[in-house]
Tab-separated table of C-alpha atoms and ligand atoms in Angstrom:
chain	number	residue	atom	x	y	z
A	346	MET	CA	12.767	2.114	-9.348
A	347	ILE	CA	9.321	1.506	-10.884
A	348	GLU	CA	8.171	3.856	-13.634
A	349	LEU	CA	4.795	3.457	-15.293
A	350	ASP	CA	4.011	5.832	-18.113
A	351	GLY	CA	0.568	6.187	-19.681
A	352	LEU	CA	-0.465	2.597	-18.911
A	353	ARG	CA	-3.702	1.421	-20.478
A	354	ARG	CA	-5.313	-2.013	-20.460
A	355	THR	CA	-8.679	-2.803	-21.999
A	356	TYR	CA	-10.499	-6.133	-21.725
A	357	ARG	CA	-12.861	-7.239	-24.447
A	358	ALA	CA	-15.457	-9.817	-23.603
A	359	ARG	CA	-18.614	-10.680	-25.559
A	360	GLY	CA	-18.516	-7.538	-27.653
A	361	ARG	CA	-18.158	-5.308	-24.615
A	362	SER	CA	-14.948	-3.541	-23.658
A	363	VAL	CA	-13.865	-2.549	-20.165
A	364	VAL	CA	-11.015	-0.094	-19.668
A	365	ALA	CA	-9.482	-1.612	-16.498
A	366	VAL	CA	-6.450	0.714	-16.436
A	367	ASP	CA	-6.991	4.052	-18.081
A	368	GLY	CA	-3.756	5.980	-18.584
A	369	VAL	CA	-1.919	5.506	-15.286
A	370	SER	CA	1.518	7.038	-14.720
A	371	LEU	CA	3.442	6.338	-11.549
A	372	SER	CA	6.936	6.672	-10.167
A	373	VAL	CA	8.034	4.627	-7.155
A	374	ARG	CA	11.370	5.681	-5.690
A	375	PRO	CA	14.012	3.115	-4.674
A	376	GLY	CA	13.300	1.819	-1.169
A	377	GLU	CA	9.814	3.287	-1.096
A	378	VAL	CA	6.623	1.463	-0.104
A	379	PHE	CA	3.827	2.593	-2.413
A	380	GLY	CA	0.206	1.515	-1.908
A	381	VAL	CA	-2.585	1.652	-4.456
A	382	VAL	CA	-5.986	1.689	-2.750
A	383	GLY	CA	-9.423	1.505	-4.246
A	384	ARG	CA	-12.674	-0.357	-4.247
A	385	SER	CA	-13.311	-3.671	-5.946
A	386	GLY	CA	-13.197	-3.311	-9.717
A	387	ALA	CA	-11.113	-0.104	-9.664
A	388	GLY	CA	-8.391	-1.799	-11.714
A	389	LYS	CA	-5.785	-2.436	-8.990
A	390	SER	CA	-5.067	-6.089	-9.816
A	391	THR	CA	-4.811	-5.361	-13.510
A	392	LEU	CA	-2.385	-2.533	-12.796
A	393	LEU	CA	-0.205	-4.738	-10.597
A	394	ARG	CA	-0.174	-7.551	-13.154
A	395	CYS	CA	0.945	-5.043	-15.795
A	396	VAL	CA	4.047	-4.211	-13.726
A	397	ASN	CA	5.586	-7.649	-14.189
A	398	LEU	CA	3.843	-8.049	-17.518
A	399	LEU	CA	1.683	-10.991	-16.446
A	400	GLU	CA	-0.757	-8.716	-18.245
A	401	ARG	CA	0.481	-6.833	-21.302
A	402	PRO	CA	-0.685	-3.210	-21.391
A	403	ASP	CA	-2.217	-2.042	-24.675
A	404	GLU	CA	-0.448	1.266	-24.317
A	405	GLY	CA	2.291	2.790	-22.189
A	406	THR	CA	5.613	1.642	-20.818
A	407	VAL	CA	6.780	-0.218	-17.710
A	408	THR	CA	10.345	0.379	-16.533
A	409	VAL	CA	11.729	-1.461	-13.497
A	410	ASP	CA	15.230	-0.774	-12.199
A	411	GLY	CA	16.132	1.034	-15.413
A	412	VAL	CA	14.979	-1.772	-17.744
A	413	GLU	CA	11.976	-1.145	-19.967
A	414	LEU	CA	10.052	-4.398	-19.618
A	415	THR	CA	7.496	-3.479	-22.267
A	416	ALA	CA	10.331	-3.517	-24.834
A	417	LEU	CA	11.355	-7.086	-23.896
A	418	GLY	CA	10.035	-10.503	-24.872
A	419	GLY	CA	10.955	-14.176	-24.482
A	420	ASP	CA	13.961	-15.118	-22.344
A	421	ARG	CA	15.003	-11.555	-21.583
A	422	LEU	CA	11.549	-10.785	-20.189
A	423	ARG	CA	11.535	-14.025	-18.158
A	424	ALA	CA	14.946	-13.134	-16.685
A	425	ALA	CA	13.820	-9.589	-15.829
A	426	ARG	CA	10.626	-10.950	-14.248
A	427	GLN	CA	12.607	-13.181	-11.891
A	428	ARG	CA	14.005	-10.019	-10.345
A	429	ILE	CA	10.493	-8.892	-9.403
A	430	GLY	CA	8.987	-10.807	-6.462
A	431	MET	CA	5.245	-11.262	-6.139
A	432	VAL	CA	3.182	-12.003	-3.023
A	433	HIS	CA	-0.389	-13.249	-3.482
A	434	GLN	CA	-3.516	-12.837	-1.363
A	435	HIS	CA	-4.197	-16.573	-1.153
A	436	PHE	CA	-0.511	-17.531	-0.885
A	437	ALA	CA	-0.500	-19.787	-4.013
A	438	LEU	CA	1.623	-22.487	-2.336
A	439	LEU	CA	2.093	-26.044	-3.609
A	440	SER	CA	0.180	-28.214	-1.136
A	441	SER	CA	2.341	-31.267	-1.868
A	442	ARG	CA	5.541	-29.533	-0.816
A	443	THR	CA	6.750	-28.398	2.594
A	444	ALA	CA	7.513	-24.779	3.409
A	445	ALA	CA	11.156	-25.430	2.498
A	446	GLY	CA	10.045	-27.328	-0.627
A	447	ASN	CA	7.933	-24.403	-1.810
A	448	VAL	CA	10.860	-22.003	-1.504
A	449	ALA	CA	13.202	-24.559	-3.097
A	450	PHE	CA	10.817	-24.899	-6.041
A	451	ALA	CA	11.179	-21.207	-6.891
A	452	LEU	CA	14.979	-21.607	-6.798
A	453	GLU	CA	14.770	-24.732	-8.990
A	454	VAL	CA	12.765	-22.844	-11.606
A	455	MET	CA	15.446	-20.172	-11.583
A	456	GLY	CA	18.128	-22.808	-12.221
A	457	VAL	CA	19.906	-22.429	-8.874
A	458	PRO	CA	22.176	-25.497	-8.334
A	459	ARG	CA	21.017	-28.055	-5.720
A	460	ARG	CA	23.832	-27.411	-3.194
A	461	GLU	CA	23.269	-23.694	-3.219
A	462	ARG	CA	19.508	-24.243	-3.060
A	463	ALA	CA	19.596	-25.774	0.426
A	464	ARG	CA	21.658	-22.881	1.739
A	465	ARG	CA	19.391	-20.280	0.140
A	466	VAL	CA	16.204	-21.975	1.418
A	467	ALA	CA	17.566	-21.862	4.980
A	468	GLU	CA	18.563	-18.230	4.537
A	469	LEU	CA	15.154	-17.234	3.112
A	470	LEU	CA	13.142	-19.057	5.795
A	471	ASP	CA	15.301	-17.394	8.433
A	472	LEU	CA	14.611	-14.006	6.857
A	473	VAL	CA	10.855	-14.484	7.342
A	474	GLY	CA	11.185	-16.101	10.792
A	475	LEU	CA	10.028	-19.570	9.770
A	476	THR	CA	13.094	-21.755	10.282
A	477	ASP	CA	11.313	-23.989	12.803
A	478	ARG	CA	8.444	-24.732	10.370
A	479	ALA	CA	10.633	-25.619	7.378
A	480	ASP	CA	9.300	-29.202	7.202
A	481	ALA	CA	5.612	-28.369	7.651
A	482	TYR	CA	3.170	-28.680	4.757
A	483	PRO	CA	0.889	-25.729	3.910
A	484	ALA	CA	-2.109	-27.534	5.490
A	485	GLN	CA	-0.179	-27.579	8.781
A	486	LEU	CA	0.585	-23.848	8.698
A	487	SER	CA	-1.477	-20.877	9.887
A	488	GLY	CA	-2.470	-18.176	7.395
A	489	GLY	CA	0.305	-15.898	8.611
A	490	GLN	CA	2.887	-18.690	8.339
A	491	LYS	CA	1.702	-19.506	4.808
A	492	GLN	CA	2.142	-15.879	3.837
A	493	ARG	CA	5.645	-15.942	5.334
A	494	VAL	CA	6.433	-18.844	2.992
A	495	GLY	CA	4.903	-16.829	0.139
A	496	ILE	CA	7.172	-13.900	0.996
A	497	ALA	CA	10.283	-16.113	1.297
A	498	ARG	CA	9.494	-17.574	-2.123
A	499	ALA	CA	8.999	-14.094	-3.588
A	500	LEU	CA	12.474	-13.149	-2.351
A	501	ALA	CA	14.141	-16.210	-3.947
A	502	GLY	CA	15.433	-14.264	-6.962
A	503	ARG	CA	16.957	-11.546	-4.734
A	504	PRO	CA	14.509	-9.014	-6.167
A	505	LYS	CA	14.858	-5.284	-5.734
A	506	VAL	CA	11.117	-4.941	-6.196
A	507	LEU	CA	8.279	-6.748	-4.449
A	508	LEU	CA	4.696	-6.607	-5.727
A	509	CYS	CA	2.042	-7.442	-3.136
A	510	ASP	CA	-1.472	-8.330	-4.275
A	511	GLU	CA	-3.740	-7.877	-1.220
A	512	ALA	CA	-1.085	-9.724	0.805
A	513	THR	CA	-2.953	-9.451	4.113
A	514	SER	CA	-6.601	-9.516	3.009
A	515	ALA	CA	-7.053	-13.173	3.943
A	516	LEU	CA	-5.563	-12.697	7.435
A	517	ASP	CA	-7.004	-11.656	10.809
A	518	PRO	CA	-6.036	-8.224	12.207
A	519	GLU	CA	-3.270	-9.463	14.516
A	520	THR	CA	-1.653	-11.637	11.843
A	521	THR	CA	-2.026	-8.763	9.381
A	522	ARG	CA	-0.009	-6.594	11.755
A	523	SER	CA	2.790	-9.137	12.012
A	524	ILE	CA	2.983	-9.546	8.206
A	525	LEU	CA	2.974	-5.760	7.725
A	526	GLY	CA	5.784	-5.573	10.309
A	527	LEU	CA	7.742	-8.196	8.375
A	528	LEU	CA	7.280	-6.361	5.068
A	529	ARG	CA	8.387	-3.070	6.637
A	530	ASP	CA	11.406	-4.821	8.148
A	531	LEU	CA	12.369	-6.370	4.785
A	532	ASN	CA	11.874	-3.008	3.099
A	533	GLN	CA	14.323	-1.422	5.527
A	534	ARG	CA	16.867	-4.231	5.895
A	535	LEU	CA	17.076	-5.138	2.207
A	536	GLY	CA	16.244	-1.718	0.747
A	537	LEU	CA	13.365	-3.477	-1.010
A	538	THR	CA	10.995	-1.304	-3.043
A	539	ILE	CA	7.390	-2.419	-2.514
A	540	LEU	CA	4.351	-1.724	-4.681
A	541	LEU	CA	1.180	-3.078	-3.143
A	542	ILE	CA	-2.531	-3.020	-3.798
A	543	THR	CA	-5.014	-3.103	-0.961
A	544	HIS	CA	-8.458	-2.067	0.167
A	545	GLU	CA	-7.373	-2.001	3.840
A	546	MET	CA	-6.552	1.384	5.330
A	547	ASP	CA	-4.492	-0.256	8.071
A	548	VAL	CA	-2.020	-1.293	5.377
A	549	VAL	CA	-1.668	2.317	4.248
A	550	LYS	CA	-1.210	3.482	7.839
A	551	ARG	CA	1.342	0.915	8.901
A	552	LEU	CA	3.315	0.297	5.743
A	553	CYS	CA	3.067	2.923	3.025
A	554	ASP	CA	5.281	5.966	2.498
A	555	SER	CA	3.206	6.982	-0.516
A	556	ALA	CA	-0.168	6.014	-1.911
A	557	ALA	CA	-2.581	6.519	-4.771
A	558	VAL	CA	-6.346	6.251	-4.785
A	559	MET	CA	-7.611	4.388	-7.861
A	560	ARG	CA	-11.101	4.661	-9.265
A	561	ASP	CA	-12.438	3.518	-12.645
A	562	GLY	CA	-8.933	2.747	-13.904
A	563	ARG	CA	-7.427	6.111	-12.956
A	564	PHE	CA	-5.562	7.647	-10.053
A	565	THR	CA	-7.697	10.332	-8.426
A	566	GLU	CA	-4.948	11.318	-5.967
A	567	SER	CA	-1.341	10.248	-5.560
A	568	GLY	CA	1.628	11.312	-3.432
A	569	ARG	CA	3.276	10.930	-0.028
A	570	VAL	CA	0.695	9.764	2.517
A	571	THR	CA	1.245	12.697	4.903
A	572	GLU	CA	0.937	15.187	2.029
A	573	LEU	CA	-2.200	13.581	0.586
A	574	ILE	CA	-3.896	13.520	3.957
A	575	ALA	CA	-3.359	17.251	4.396
A	576	ARG	CA	-4.933	18.070	1.007
A	577	PRO	CA	-8.423	19.554	1.333
A	578	GLY	CA	-11.079	17.124	0.193
A	579	SER	CA	-8.650	14.179	0.154
A	580	GLU	CA	-10.461	10.862	-0.236
A	581	LEU	CA	-7.523	9.100	1.381
A	582	ALA	CA	-7.760	11.333	4.470
A	583	ALA	CA	-11.456	10.493	4.847
A	584	GLU	CA	-10.714	6.757	4.526
A	585	VAL	CA	-7.623	6.638	6.741
A	586	PHE	CA	-9.071	8.911	9.429
A	587	PRO	CA	-12.844	8.524	9.115
A	588	LEU	CA	-14.836	11.104	11.064
A	589	GLY	CA	-18.300	10.137	9.857
A	590	THR	CA	-21.219	12.476	9.299
A	591	PRO	CA	-20.777	15.756	11.176
A	592	PRO	CA	-23.355	16.395	13.894
A	593	ALA	CA	-25.582	19.474	13.611
A	594	LEU	CA	-24.772	21.572	16.683
A	595	PRO	CA	-26.893	24.719	16.779
A	596	GLY	CA	-24.789	27.705	17.811
A	597	SER	CA	-21.512	25.944	16.937
A	598	THR	CA	-19.377	25.526	13.851
A	599	VAL	CA	-17.967	22.043	13.293
A	600	VAL	CA	-14.551	21.959	11.628
A	601	ASP	CA	-12.328	19.047	10.574
A	602	VAL	CA	-8.630	19.819	10.956
A	603	THR	CA	-5.876	17.698	9.396
A	604	VAL	CA	-2.421	17.775	10.917
A	605	ALA	CA	0.617	16.171	9.282
A	606	GLY	CA	4.373	16.334	9.709
A	607	PRO	CA	6.954	15.467	12.349
A	608	ASP	CA	5.401	17.703	15.034
A	609	ALA	CA	1.751	16.880	14.309
A	610	ASP	CA	-0.283	17.023	17.510
A	611	ALA	CA	-3.379	18.624	18.982
A	612	ALA	CA	-1.605	21.571	20.623
A	613	PHE	CA	-3.370	24.027	18.290
A	614	VAL	CA	-6.641	23.419	20.152
A	615	ALA	CA	-5.319	25.015	23.346
A	616	GLU	CA	-3.819	27.844	21.327
A	617	LEU	CA	-7.171	28.573	19.675
A	618	THR	CA	-8.839	28.757	23.045
A	619	ARG	CA	-6.214	31.217	24.343
A	620	ARG	CA	-5.876	33.429	21.311
A	621	PHE	CA	-9.512	33.702	20.227
A	622	ASP	CA	-11.231	33.099	23.529
A	623	LEU	CA	-13.018	30.186	21.906
A	624	ASP	CA	-13.785	27.169	23.996
A	625	ALA	CA	-12.982	24.614	21.280
A	626	ARG	CA	-14.250	21.098	22.001
A	627	ILE	CA	-12.763	17.972	20.429
A	628	LEU	CA	-15.631	15.847	19.048
A	629	GLY	CA	-13.483	13.052	17.679
A	630	GLY	CA	-10.419	12.074	15.724
A	631	THR	CA	-6.889	10.882	16.269
A	632	VAL	CA	-3.248	11.789	15.639
A	633	GLU	CA	-0.996	8.796	15.028
A	634	GLN	CA	2.447	7.727	13.949
A	635	LEU	CA	2.032	6.294	10.444
A	636	ALA	CA	4.731	4.580	8.379
A	637	GLY	CA	4.963	7.757	6.287
A	638	GLY	CA	5.176	10.149	9.278
A	639	ARG	CA	2.905	11.641	11.951
A	640	ALA	CA	-0.574	12.632	10.845
A	641	GLY	CA	-4.149	12.819	11.998
A	642	ARG	CA	-7.528	14.477	11.793
A	643	LEU	CA	-9.515	16.103	14.553
A	644	ARG	CA	-13.131	17.258	14.518
A	645	LEU	CA	-13.768	20.342	16.648
A	646	ALA	CA	-16.858	22.226	17.699
A	647	LEU	CA	-16.147	25.959	17.841
A	648	PRO	CA	-18.754	28.069	19.656
A	649	GLY	CA	-20.427	30.603	17.388
A	650	ASP	CA	-21.635	30.726	13.821
A	651	ALA	CA	-19.415	30.693	10.720
A	652	GLU	CA	-18.896	34.459	10.915
A	653	ARG	CA	-17.802	34.457	14.541
A	654	THR	CA	-15.423	31.528	14.032
A	655	ALA	CA	-13.986	32.722	10.688
A	656	PRO	CA	-10.893	34.446	12.201
A	657	ALA	CA	-9.984	31.256	14.096
A	658	VAL	CA	-10.389	29.140	10.944
A	659	ALA	CA	-8.293	31.616	8.962
A	660	HIS	CA	-5.620	31.489	11.670
A	661	LEU	CA	-5.428	27.684	11.515
A	662	ARG	CA	-5.161	27.777	7.722
A	663	ALA	CA	-2.436	30.434	7.916
A	664	ALA	CA	-0.579	28.106	10.286
A	665	GLY	CA	-0.545	25.505	7.493
A	666	LEU	CA	-3.316	23.234	8.749
A	667	ALA	CA	-5.946	21.892	6.360
A	668	VAL	CA	-9.338	22.958	7.729
A	669	GLU	CA	-12.734	22.040	6.357
A	670	VAL	CA	-15.938	23.488	7.757
A	671	ALA	CA	-18.076	20.363	8.143
A	672	ALA	CA	-21.283	21.810	9.620
B	885	ATP	N1	-9.765	-11.096	-17.533
B	885	ATP	C1	-10.695	-10.147	-17.574
B	885	ATP	N2	-11.615	-10.098	-18.577
B	885	ATP	C2	-12.556	-9.139	-18.637
B	885	ATP	N3	-12.664	-8.143	-17.739
B	885	ATP	C3	-11.779	-8.116	-16.702
B	885	ATP	C4	-10.769	-9.125	-16.568
B	885	ATP	N4	-10.050	-8.849	-15.449
B	885	ATP	C5	-10.597	-7.735	-14.915
B	885	ATP	N5	-11.628	-7.294	-15.658
B	885	ATP	C6	-12.444	-6.086	-15.398
B	885	ATP	O1	-11.569	-4.970	-15.270
B	885	ATP	C7	-11.979	-4.113	-14.217
B	885	ATP	C8	-10.860	-3.975	-13.196
B	885	ATP	O2	-10.660	-5.236	-12.546
B	885	ATP	P1	-9.492	-5.495	-11.464
B	885	ATP	O3	-9.587	-6.904	-11.036
B	885	ATP	O4	-8.214	-5.013	-12.018
B	885	ATP	O5	-9.961	-4.506	-10.288
B	885	ATP	P2	-9.537	-4.536	-8.750
B	885	ATP	O6	-9.512	-3.114	-8.308
B	885	ATP	O7	-8.296	-5.305	-8.573
B	885	ATP	O8	-10.744	-5.280	-8.070
B	885	ATP	P3	-10.688	-6.499	-7.004
B	885	ATP	O9	-10.138	-5.899	-5.737
B	885	ATP	O10	-12.121	-6.897	-6.876
B	885	ATP	O11	-9.825	-7.534	-7.611
B	885	ATP	C9	-13.255	-4.715	-13.659
B	885	ATP	O12	-14.342	-4.071	-14.261
B	885	ATP	C10	-13.187	-6.165	-14.080
B	885	ATP	O13	-14.469	-6.699	-14.234
């Protein structure tokens, strides 16, 4: 549904050039929620703005729903852009218009006739659960309600694709959860494909089927969340399931085990104890249901040095678990 091929965007300012996006290729399947995570300055916003061509890439192509946007200009590009919704971190609402007025404005810009506009506004506000606040002005709405208006407005052109620019970063944790729930619901009910950028791991956990880690304009890892997490040395795994610095436990070997897949659980700990006569202790970690499937990481202390515990580690690896010896 979204195909980016060899995207590059360089900024030049005062004789200096910054490569914000440095050869990124990406394929988002129809109906998928794809999250790009990374620290400030990694190039996430630039990448997202390249997808609807608010920012023109210097190199590479952008194809959305089979249409190569980078080959379009003028009216044809404007028309194609209307089919891509965008949700902003700070909502970007018109303060002089009510919730309904903000949604109506997007329909006006698209040339939707007045009679149909009223019907569509009601439909869109209903979709985001805001019917009873239709006549409130942005100043009278909570952050979560404002973002619901932002989402309704983004859906005005009946888009197949929604781009979310840090959509929950300005919200408290509980409101974040309700907005993530709404986005997941819209993704499933409307078959909406979502590409989002975020620095919040909760967003990856609760919303994303797939994700990429971006650093210095490039993707350092990319794939389905449950697959990435199980990859040895995965940065995403360390961010989503942080275990911290391993403790030094003399006489023990500390291992970090990643489990992923429909049956992911901690049952292997009991099996280790039985099979190898090792009294494995859980030091920390969690196994959870994520949007992309079950996954988790557990830190264990196995009695004995690396040599004594090697057969148990090998057994876990043979069973398909990702195991890293942490200390
Ligand atoms: N208009 C611009 N002119 C010059 N440099 C820019 C411009 N926009 C972004 N940059 C630079 O490009 C790089 C990537 O910025 P970008 O905003 O895409 O990163 P980001 O990952 O979205 O960060 P943040 O989360 O802080 O917005 C940064 O080094 C930034 O300073």
